[in-house]
Short mmCIF file of C-alpha atoms in Angstrom, two decimals:
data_model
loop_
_atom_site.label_atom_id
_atom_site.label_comp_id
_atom_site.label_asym_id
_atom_site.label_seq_id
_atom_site.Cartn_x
_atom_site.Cartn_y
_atom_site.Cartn_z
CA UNK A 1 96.32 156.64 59.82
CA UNK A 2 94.90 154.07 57.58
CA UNK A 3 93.59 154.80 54.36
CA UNK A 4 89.83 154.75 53.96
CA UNK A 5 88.60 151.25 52.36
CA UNK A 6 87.95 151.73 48.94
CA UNK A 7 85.56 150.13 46.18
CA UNK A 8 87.32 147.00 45.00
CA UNK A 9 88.26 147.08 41.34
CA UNK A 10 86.12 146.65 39.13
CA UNK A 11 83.27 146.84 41.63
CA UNK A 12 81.63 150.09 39.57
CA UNK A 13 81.83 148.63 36.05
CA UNK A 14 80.16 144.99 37.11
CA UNK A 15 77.50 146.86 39.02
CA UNK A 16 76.57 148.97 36.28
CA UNK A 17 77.00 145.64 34.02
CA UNK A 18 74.28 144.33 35.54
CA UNK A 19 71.73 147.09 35.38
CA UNK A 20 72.60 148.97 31.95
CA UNK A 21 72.08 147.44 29.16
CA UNK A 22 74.69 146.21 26.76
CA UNK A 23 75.68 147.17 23.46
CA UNK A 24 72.89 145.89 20.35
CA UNK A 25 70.32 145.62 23.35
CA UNK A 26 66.89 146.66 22.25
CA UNK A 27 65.62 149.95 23.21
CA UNK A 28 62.58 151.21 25.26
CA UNK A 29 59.66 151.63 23.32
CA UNK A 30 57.23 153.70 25.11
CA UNK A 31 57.64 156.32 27.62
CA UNK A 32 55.99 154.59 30.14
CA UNK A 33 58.88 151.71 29.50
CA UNK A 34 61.14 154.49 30.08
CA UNK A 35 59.77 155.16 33.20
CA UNK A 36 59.35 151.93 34.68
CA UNK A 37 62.85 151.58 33.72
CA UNK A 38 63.90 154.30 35.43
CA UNK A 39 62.30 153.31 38.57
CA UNK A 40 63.85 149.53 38.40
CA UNK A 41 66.95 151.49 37.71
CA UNK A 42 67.40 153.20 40.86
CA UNK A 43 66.03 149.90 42.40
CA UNK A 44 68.75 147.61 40.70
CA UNK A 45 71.40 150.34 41.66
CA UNK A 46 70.45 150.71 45.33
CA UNK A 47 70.29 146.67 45.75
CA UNK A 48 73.28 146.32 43.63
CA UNK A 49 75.18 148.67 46.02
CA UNK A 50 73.87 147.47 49.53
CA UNK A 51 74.63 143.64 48.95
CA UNK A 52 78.48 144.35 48.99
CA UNK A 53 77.14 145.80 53.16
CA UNK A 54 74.78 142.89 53.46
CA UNK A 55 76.97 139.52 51.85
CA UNK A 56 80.07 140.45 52.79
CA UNK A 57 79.44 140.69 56.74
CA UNK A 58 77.18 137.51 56.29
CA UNK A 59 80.39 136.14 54.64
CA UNK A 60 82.49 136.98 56.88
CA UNK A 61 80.05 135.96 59.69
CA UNK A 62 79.46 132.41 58.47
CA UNK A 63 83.58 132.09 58.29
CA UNK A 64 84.21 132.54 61.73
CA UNK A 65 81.31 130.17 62.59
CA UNK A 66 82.58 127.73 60.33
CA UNK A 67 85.73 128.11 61.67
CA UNK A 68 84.47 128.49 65.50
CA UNK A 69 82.68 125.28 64.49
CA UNK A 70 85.33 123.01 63.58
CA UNK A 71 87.17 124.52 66.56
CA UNK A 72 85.40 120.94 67.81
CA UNK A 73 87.77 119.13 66.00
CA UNK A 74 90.06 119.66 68.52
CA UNK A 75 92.51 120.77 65.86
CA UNK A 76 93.07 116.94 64.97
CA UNK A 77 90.53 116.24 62.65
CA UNK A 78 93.65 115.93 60.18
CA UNK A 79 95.16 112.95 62.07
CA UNK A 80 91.59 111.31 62.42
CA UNK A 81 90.46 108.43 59.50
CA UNK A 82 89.20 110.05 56.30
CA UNK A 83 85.70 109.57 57.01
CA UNK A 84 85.51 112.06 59.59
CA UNK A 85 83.86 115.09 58.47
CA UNK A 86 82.38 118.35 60.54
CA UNK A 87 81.93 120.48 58.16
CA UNK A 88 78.26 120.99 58.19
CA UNK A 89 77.68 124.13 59.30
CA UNK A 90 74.01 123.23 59.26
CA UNK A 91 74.60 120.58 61.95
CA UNK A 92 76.31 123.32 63.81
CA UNK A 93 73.63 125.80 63.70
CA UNK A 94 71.07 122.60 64.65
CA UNK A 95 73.18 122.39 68.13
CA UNK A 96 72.89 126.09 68.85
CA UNK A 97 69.44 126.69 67.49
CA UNK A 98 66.40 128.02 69.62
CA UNK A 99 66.28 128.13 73.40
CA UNK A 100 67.01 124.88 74.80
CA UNK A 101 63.81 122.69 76.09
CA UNK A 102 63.64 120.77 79.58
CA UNK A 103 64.24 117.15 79.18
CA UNK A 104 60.78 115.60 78.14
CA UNK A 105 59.11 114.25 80.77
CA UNK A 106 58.87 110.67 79.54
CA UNK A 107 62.72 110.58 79.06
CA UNK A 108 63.30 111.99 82.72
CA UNK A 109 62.93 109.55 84.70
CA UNK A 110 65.27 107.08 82.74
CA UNK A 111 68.02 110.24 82.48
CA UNK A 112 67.34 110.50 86.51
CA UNK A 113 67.89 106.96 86.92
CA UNK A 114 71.68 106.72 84.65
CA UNK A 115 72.62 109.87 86.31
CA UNK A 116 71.78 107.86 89.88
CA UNK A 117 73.84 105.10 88.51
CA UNK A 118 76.74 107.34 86.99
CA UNK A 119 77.01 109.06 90.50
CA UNK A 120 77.21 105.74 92.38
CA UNK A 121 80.54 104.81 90.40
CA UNK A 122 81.82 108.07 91.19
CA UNK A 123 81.29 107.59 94.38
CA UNK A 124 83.30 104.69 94.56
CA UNK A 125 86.39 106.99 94.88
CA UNK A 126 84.24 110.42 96.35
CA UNK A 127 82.04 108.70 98.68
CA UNK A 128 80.95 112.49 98.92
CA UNK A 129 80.20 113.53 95.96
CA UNK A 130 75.84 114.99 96.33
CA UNK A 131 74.66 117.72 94.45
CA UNK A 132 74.71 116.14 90.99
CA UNK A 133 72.06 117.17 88.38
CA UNK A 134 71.59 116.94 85.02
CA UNK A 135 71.83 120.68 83.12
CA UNK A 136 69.12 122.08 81.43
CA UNK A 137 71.24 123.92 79.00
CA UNK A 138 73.15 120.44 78.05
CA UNK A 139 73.86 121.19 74.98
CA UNK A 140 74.97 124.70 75.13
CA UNK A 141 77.53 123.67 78.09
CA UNK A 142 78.53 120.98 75.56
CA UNK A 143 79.43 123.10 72.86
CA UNK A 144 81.15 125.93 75.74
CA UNK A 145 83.59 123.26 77.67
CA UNK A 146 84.43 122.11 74.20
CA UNK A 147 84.63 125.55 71.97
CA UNK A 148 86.97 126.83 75.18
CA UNK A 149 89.43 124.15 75.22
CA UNK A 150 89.77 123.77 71.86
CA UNK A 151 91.01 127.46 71.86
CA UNK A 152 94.18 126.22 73.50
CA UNK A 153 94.95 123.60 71.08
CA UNK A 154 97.23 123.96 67.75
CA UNK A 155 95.39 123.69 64.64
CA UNK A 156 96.55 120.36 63.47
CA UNK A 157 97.65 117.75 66.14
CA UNK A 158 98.75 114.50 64.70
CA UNK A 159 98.60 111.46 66.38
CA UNK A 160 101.50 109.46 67.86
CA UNK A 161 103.63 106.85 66.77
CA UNK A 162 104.71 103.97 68.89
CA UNK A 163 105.53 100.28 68.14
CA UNK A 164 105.58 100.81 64.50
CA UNK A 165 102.16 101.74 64.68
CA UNK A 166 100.80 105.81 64.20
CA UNK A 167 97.47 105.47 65.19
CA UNK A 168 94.36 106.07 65.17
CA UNK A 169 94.26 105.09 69.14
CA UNK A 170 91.55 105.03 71.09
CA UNK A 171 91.27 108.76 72.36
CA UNK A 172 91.12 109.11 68.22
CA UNK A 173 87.74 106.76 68.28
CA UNK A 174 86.22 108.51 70.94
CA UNK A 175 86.39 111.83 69.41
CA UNK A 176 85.64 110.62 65.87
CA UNK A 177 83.02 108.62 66.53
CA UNK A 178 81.00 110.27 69.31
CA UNK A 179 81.46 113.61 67.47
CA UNK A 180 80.11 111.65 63.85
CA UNK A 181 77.28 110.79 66.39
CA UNK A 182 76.24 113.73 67.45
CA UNK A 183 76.85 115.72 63.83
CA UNK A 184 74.67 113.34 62.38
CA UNK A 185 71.86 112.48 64.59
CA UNK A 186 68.44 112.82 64.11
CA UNK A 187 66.41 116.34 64.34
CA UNK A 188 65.50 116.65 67.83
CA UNK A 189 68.06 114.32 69.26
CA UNK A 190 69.31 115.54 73.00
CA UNK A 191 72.93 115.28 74.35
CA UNK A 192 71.73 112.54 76.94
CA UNK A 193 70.49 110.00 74.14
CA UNK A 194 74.10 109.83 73.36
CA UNK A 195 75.81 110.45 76.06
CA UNK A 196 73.40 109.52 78.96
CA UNK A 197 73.88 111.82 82.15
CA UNK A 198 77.74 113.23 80.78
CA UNK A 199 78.81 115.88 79.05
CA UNK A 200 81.74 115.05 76.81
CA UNK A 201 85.25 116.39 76.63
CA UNK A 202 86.91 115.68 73.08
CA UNK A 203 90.93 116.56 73.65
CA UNK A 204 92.99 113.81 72.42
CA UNK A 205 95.12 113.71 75.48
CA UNK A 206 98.46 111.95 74.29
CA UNK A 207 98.68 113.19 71.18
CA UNK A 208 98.96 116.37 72.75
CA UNK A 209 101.58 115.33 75.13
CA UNK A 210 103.82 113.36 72.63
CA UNK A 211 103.91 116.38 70.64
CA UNK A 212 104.37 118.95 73.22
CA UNK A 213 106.94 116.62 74.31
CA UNK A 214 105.73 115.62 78.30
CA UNK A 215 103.64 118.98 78.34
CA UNK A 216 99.60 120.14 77.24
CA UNK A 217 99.61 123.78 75.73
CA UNK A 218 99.61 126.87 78.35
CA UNK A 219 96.58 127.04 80.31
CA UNK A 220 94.47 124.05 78.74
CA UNK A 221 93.98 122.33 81.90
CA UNK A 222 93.74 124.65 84.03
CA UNK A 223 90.73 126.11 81.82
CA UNK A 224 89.10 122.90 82.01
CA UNK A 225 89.05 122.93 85.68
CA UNK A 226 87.87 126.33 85.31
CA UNK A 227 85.15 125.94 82.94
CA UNK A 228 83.90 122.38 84.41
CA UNK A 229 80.73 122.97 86.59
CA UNK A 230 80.71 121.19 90.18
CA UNK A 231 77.01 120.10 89.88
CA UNK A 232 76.88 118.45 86.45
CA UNK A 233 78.78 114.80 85.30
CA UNK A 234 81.91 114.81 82.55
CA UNK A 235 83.25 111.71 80.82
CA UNK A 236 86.45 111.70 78.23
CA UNK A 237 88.74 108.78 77.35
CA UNK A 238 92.48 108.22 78.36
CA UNK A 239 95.14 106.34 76.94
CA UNK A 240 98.21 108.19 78.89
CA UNK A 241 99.32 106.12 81.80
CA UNK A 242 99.39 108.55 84.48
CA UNK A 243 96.08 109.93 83.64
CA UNK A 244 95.04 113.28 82.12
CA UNK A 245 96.94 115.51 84.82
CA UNK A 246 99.86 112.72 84.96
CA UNK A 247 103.41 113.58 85.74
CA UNK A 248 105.71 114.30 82.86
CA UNK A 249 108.97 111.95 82.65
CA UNK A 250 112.33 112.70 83.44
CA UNK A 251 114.25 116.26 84.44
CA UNK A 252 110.54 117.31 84.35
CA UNK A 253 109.15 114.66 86.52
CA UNK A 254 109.05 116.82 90.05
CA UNK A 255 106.80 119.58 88.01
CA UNK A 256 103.80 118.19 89.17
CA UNK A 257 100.70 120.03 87.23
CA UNK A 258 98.84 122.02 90.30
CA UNK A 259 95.49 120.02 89.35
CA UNK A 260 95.14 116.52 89.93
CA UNK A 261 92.55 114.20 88.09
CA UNK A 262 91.17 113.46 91.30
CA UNK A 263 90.22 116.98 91.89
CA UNK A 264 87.58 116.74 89.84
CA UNK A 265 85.68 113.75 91.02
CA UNK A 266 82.41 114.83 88.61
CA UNK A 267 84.26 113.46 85.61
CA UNK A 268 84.56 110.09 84.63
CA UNK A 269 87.61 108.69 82.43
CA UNK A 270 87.53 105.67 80.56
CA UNK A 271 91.28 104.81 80.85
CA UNK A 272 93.55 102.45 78.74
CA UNK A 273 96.30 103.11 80.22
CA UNK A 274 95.46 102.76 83.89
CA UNK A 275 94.62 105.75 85.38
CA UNK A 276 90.89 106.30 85.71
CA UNK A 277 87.31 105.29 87.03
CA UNK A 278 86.35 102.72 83.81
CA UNK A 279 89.54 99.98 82.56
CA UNK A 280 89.89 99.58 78.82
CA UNK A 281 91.65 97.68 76.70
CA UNK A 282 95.07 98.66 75.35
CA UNK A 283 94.68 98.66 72.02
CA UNK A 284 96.93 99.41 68.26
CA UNK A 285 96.94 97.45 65.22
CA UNK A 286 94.58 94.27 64.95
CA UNK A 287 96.30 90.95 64.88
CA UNK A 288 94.90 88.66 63.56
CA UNK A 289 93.91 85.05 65.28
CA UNK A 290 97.04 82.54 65.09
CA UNK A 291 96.53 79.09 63.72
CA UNK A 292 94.59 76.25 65.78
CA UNK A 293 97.97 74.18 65.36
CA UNK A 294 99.17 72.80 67.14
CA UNK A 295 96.60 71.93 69.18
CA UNK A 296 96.97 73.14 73.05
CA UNK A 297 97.73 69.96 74.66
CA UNK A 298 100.59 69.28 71.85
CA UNK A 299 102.33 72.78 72.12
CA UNK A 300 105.96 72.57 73.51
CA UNK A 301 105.87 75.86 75.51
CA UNK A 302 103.59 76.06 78.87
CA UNK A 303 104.29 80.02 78.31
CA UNK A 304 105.83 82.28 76.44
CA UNK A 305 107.13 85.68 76.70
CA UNK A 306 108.72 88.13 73.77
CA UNK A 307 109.09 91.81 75.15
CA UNK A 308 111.09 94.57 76.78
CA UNK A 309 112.33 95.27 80.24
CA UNK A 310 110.23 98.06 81.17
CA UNK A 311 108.97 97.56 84.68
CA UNK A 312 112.04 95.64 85.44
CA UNK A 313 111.38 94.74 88.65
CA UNK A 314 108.28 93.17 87.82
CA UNK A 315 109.67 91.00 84.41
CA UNK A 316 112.68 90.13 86.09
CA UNK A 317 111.17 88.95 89.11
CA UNK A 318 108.72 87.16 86.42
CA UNK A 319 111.22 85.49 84.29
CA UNK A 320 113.18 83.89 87.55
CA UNK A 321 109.62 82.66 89.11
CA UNK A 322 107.89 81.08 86.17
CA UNK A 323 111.43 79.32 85.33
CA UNK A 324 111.59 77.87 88.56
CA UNK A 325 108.24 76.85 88.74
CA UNK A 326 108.52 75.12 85.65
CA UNK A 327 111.80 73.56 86.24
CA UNK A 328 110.18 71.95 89.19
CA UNK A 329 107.16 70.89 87.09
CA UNK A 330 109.17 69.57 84.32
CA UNK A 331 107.55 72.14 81.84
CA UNK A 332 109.39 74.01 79.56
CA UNK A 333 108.51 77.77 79.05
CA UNK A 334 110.17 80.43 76.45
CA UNK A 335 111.44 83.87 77.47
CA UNK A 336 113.17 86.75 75.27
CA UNK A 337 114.09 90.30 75.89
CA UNK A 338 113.87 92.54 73.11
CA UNK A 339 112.82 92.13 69.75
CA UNK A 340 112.91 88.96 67.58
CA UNK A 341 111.02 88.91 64.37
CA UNK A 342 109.70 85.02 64.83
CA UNK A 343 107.69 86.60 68.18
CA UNK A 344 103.87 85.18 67.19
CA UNK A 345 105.63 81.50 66.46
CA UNK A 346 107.23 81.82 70.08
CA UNK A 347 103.20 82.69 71.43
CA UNK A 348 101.44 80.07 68.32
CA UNK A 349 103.56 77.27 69.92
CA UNK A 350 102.53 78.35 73.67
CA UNK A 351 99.57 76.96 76.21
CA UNK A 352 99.79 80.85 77.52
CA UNK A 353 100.87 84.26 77.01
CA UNK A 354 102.59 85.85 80.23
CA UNK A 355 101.78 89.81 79.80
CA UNK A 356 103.43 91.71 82.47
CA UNK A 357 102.53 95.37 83.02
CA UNK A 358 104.61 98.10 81.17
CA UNK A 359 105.09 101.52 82.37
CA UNK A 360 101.36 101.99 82.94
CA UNK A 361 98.83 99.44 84.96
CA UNK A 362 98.05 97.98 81.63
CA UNK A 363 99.94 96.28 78.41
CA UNK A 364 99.50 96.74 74.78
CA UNK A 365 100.36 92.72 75.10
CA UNK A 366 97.23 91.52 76.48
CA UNK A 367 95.09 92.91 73.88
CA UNK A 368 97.70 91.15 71.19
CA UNK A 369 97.00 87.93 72.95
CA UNK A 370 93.49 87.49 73.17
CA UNK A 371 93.03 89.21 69.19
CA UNK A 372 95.27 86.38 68.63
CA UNK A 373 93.14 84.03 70.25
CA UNK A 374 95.80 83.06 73.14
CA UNK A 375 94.96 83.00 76.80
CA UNK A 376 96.69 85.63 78.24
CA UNK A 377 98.49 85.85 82.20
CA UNK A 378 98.65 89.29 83.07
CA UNK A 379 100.96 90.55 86.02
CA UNK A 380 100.24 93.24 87.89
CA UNK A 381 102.27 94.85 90.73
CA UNK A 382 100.72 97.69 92.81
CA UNK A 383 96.80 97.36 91.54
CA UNK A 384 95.77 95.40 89.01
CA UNK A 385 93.91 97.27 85.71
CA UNK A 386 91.94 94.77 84.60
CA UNK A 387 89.39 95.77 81.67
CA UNK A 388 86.17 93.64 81.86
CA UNK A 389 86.75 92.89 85.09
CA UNK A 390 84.44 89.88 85.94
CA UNK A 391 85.39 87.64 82.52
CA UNK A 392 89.03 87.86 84.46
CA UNK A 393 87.42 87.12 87.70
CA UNK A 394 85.41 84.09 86.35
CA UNK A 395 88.56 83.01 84.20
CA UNK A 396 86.88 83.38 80.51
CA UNK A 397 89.32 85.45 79.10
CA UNK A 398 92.48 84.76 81.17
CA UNK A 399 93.97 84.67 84.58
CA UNK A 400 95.77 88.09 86.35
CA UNK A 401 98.15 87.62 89.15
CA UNK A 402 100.06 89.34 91.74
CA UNK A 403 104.12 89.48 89.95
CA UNK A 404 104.98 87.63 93.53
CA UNK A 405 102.32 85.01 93.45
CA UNK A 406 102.97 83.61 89.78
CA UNK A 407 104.22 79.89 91.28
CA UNK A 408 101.15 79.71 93.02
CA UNK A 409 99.03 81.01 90.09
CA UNK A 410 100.97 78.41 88.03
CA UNK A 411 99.84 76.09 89.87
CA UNK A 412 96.08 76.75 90.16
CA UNK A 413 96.56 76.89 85.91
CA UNK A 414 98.06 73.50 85.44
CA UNK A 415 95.67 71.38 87.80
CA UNK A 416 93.09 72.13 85.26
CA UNK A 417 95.24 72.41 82.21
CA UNK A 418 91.60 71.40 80.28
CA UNK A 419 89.96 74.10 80.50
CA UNK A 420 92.36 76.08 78.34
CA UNK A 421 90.90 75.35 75.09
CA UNK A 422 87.23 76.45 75.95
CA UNK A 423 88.72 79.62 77.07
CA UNK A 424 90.50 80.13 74.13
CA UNK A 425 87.32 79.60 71.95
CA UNK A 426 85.53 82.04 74.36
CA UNK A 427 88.06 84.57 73.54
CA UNK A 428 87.70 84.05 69.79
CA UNK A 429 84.22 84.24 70.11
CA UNK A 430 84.53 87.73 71.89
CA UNK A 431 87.50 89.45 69.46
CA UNK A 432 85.39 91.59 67.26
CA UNK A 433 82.62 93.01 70.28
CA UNK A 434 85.36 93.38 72.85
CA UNK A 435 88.86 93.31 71.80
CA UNK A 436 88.48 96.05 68.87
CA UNK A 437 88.61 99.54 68.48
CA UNK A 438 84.96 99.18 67.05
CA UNK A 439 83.94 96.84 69.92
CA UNK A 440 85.44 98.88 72.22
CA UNK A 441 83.83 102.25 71.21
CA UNK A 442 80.25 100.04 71.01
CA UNK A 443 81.07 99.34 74.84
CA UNK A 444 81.73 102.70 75.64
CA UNK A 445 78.28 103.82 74.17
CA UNK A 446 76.22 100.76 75.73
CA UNK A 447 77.67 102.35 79.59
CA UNK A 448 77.18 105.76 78.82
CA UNK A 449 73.21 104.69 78.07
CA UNK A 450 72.97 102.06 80.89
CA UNK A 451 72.53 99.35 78.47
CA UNK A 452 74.31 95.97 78.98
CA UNK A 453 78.22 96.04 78.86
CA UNK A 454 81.29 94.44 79.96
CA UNK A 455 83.02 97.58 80.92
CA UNK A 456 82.87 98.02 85.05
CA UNK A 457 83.71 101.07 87.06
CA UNK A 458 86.29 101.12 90.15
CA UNK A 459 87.51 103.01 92.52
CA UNK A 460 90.34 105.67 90.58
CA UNK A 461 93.85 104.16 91.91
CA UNK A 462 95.73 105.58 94.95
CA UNK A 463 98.65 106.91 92.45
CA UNK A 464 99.00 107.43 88.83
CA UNK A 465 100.87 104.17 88.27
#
């Protein structure tokens, strides 16, 4: 058997420290002194004693909130920038304070009226979905969905590397900034003046799965389909191409995770990478605008490509189209596979910027482009993922085509080859508010509250990609 706990070293002698008095110390002077000191004696003695009962549970108490707190982390709030901080345990204790109040009256009708909204776009893939209400215990369900996956996740989970570049990404944003949000807000601020009609999930999604190599840890996802309700609304952010539930690559690929993203058609994912109900922008490091010069009309190259051969079918077929097109046109375009270090003179000397999809719907090249302040083509094979979908469908940002229909697209380009430079402006006037991480994240928040975006929800895609 164990042996009993005993008093720490020392304990005795600094408890009697602090009620006896030391060497040279003045004596009592009257009996009554004596007395009183007696009493305040026994006093000192018996508080002396119980604090070690009363601090050390409270110690012990306010570590495993602390550390049940910053279980909201996620375990990556290592890999996030240094200004993310959540260790105020008073912020904490704010969110889980008091019985939770209805939503005020005033503010109902509004929340009724986003979660109306927020239903419609789900509906666009679950024509469905009913039943949808906003929870009166928001907050606590918050902090439960997000406390219980966080259990699953390693302590530290650092974020991926890719291109030369290690991040942060986007899922990184989202869970910094919307968690610095809510840590800081005002006293008496309610979930759904952040987050409108959603509750959030904070897992940074590929980080997870680059480091478990294809895989999430035992049991995550399967206890966030557990711990989801059916009658309240989720949103999280995705970057991974095949969605949260996607398929891993390779030998793996036929293990097919029993859940499907579309099984839970209450939760909404803003997806950069092509699988989801909301399109974002692909983004990594900022690049910076290219040069005005040459001017359009003067540069040698109609287009320009510099990549890899991922989604071969699609580049190939690309590369041979655009070619003959422009041999017939007499324009001369510039095409390389693989990597060549003069890449942004190749796109600087170039009307346009073909961006084919990758492995996902979407392409880190498009967002390169138009920070760069080129007009972009993307090429899309089975559905196009086109972020801000009506500047694409009004042609201020760029033009999207079908990988089979480039000629014709070509075509449509060059009979109004004047346009061009207005579009370009318009895309230099919209880099900071819609082709940056901050921008992005601003969008994000201005949809969750109904306000005026940019950002459009769609029906979720047939397949993951």
């Amino acid at each position: 058997m164990p042996a009993p706990a005993s008093t720490p070293v020392g304990a005795e002698e600094e408890d009697t420290a602090l009620i006896e008095p030391s060497a040279g110390s003045a004596p009592a002077t009257a009996p009554a002194a004596a007395a009183s000191g007696g009493e305040c004696d026994w006093l000192c003695r018996w508080l002396c004693r119980w604090r070690l009962c009363i601090l050390l549970p409270l110690g012990v108490l306010i570590f495993f909130l602390g550390k049940e707190w910053n279980s909201l982390n996620l375990g990556i709030s290592d890999s996030l920038p240094s200004n993310f901080s959540s260790s105020s345990l008073a912020s904490a204790a704010n969110a889980v304070s008091s019985a939770f109040t209805a939503v005020a009256p005033e503010a109902s009708e509004d929340l009724q009226e986003l979660l109306t909204k927020a239903v419609e776009c789900l509906r666009l893939t679950t024509p469905e979905l009913d039943g949808i209400k906003y929870p009166s215990d928001a907050e606590e369900h918050f902090l439960e969905v997000n406390r219980t996956l966080a259990s699953f996740l390693p302590r530290h989970v650092p974020m991926h590397k890719w291109l030369l570049y290690q991040g942060p990404w986007i899922e990184n944003f989202w869970i910094n900034r919307f968690s610095q949000k809510w840590l800081e807000r005002p006293r008496g601020t309610r979930l759904h003046e952040i987050f409108g009609p959603f509750i959030p999930i904070f897992v940074p999604f590929v980080d997870l799965k680059v480091m478990m190599k294809g895989k999430y840890p035992p049991g995550l996802m399967e206890a966030l389909n557990r711990t989801l309700r059916r009658d309240c609304l989720y949103v999280t952010v995705s970057q991974h191409d095949e969605g949260l539930f996607g398929m891993p690559r390779g030998a793996e690929r036929k293990q097919v995770d029993r859940i499907q993203q579309s099984s839970i058609p209450n939760l909404l994912v803003f997806s950069a990478g092509g699988y989801g109900h909301v399109p974002l922008p692909l983004l990594k490091q900022p690049e910076e605008p290219l040069p005005a010069t040459p001017r359009l009309a003067q540069r040698p190259f109609f287009a320009g490509f510099v990549g890899g051969k991922n989604a071969p079918a699609v580049r190939t077929q690309m590369c041979d189209d655009v070619r003959s097109w422009a041999d017939k046109n007499q324009k001369e375009v510039k095409f390389i596979f693989g990597y060549v270090k003069n890449w942004k003179d190749i796109l600087q000397n170039s009307s346009l910027g073909l961006s084919p999809r990758g492995w996902g719907r979407n392409s880190f090249r498009t967002i390169e482009l138009l920070q760069m302040g080129r007009i972009p083509v993307y090429v899309w094979s089975d559905e196009p993922w086109l972020f801000y979908r009506h500047l694409w469908d009004q042609e201020q940002i760029g033009f999207a085509s079908h990988f089979t229909e480039l000629p014709q697209t070509f075509d449509h380009i060059a009979a109004d080859i004047h346009k061009l430079e207005a579009m370009e402006q318009r895309i230099l006037e919209l880099r900071e508010s819609h082709f940056s991480f901050d921008g992005v994240i601003q969008q994000i928040s201005q949809f969750l509250l109904g306000e005026r975006t940019d950002l459009r929800c769609q029906r979720l895609p047939s397949r993951t990609n």
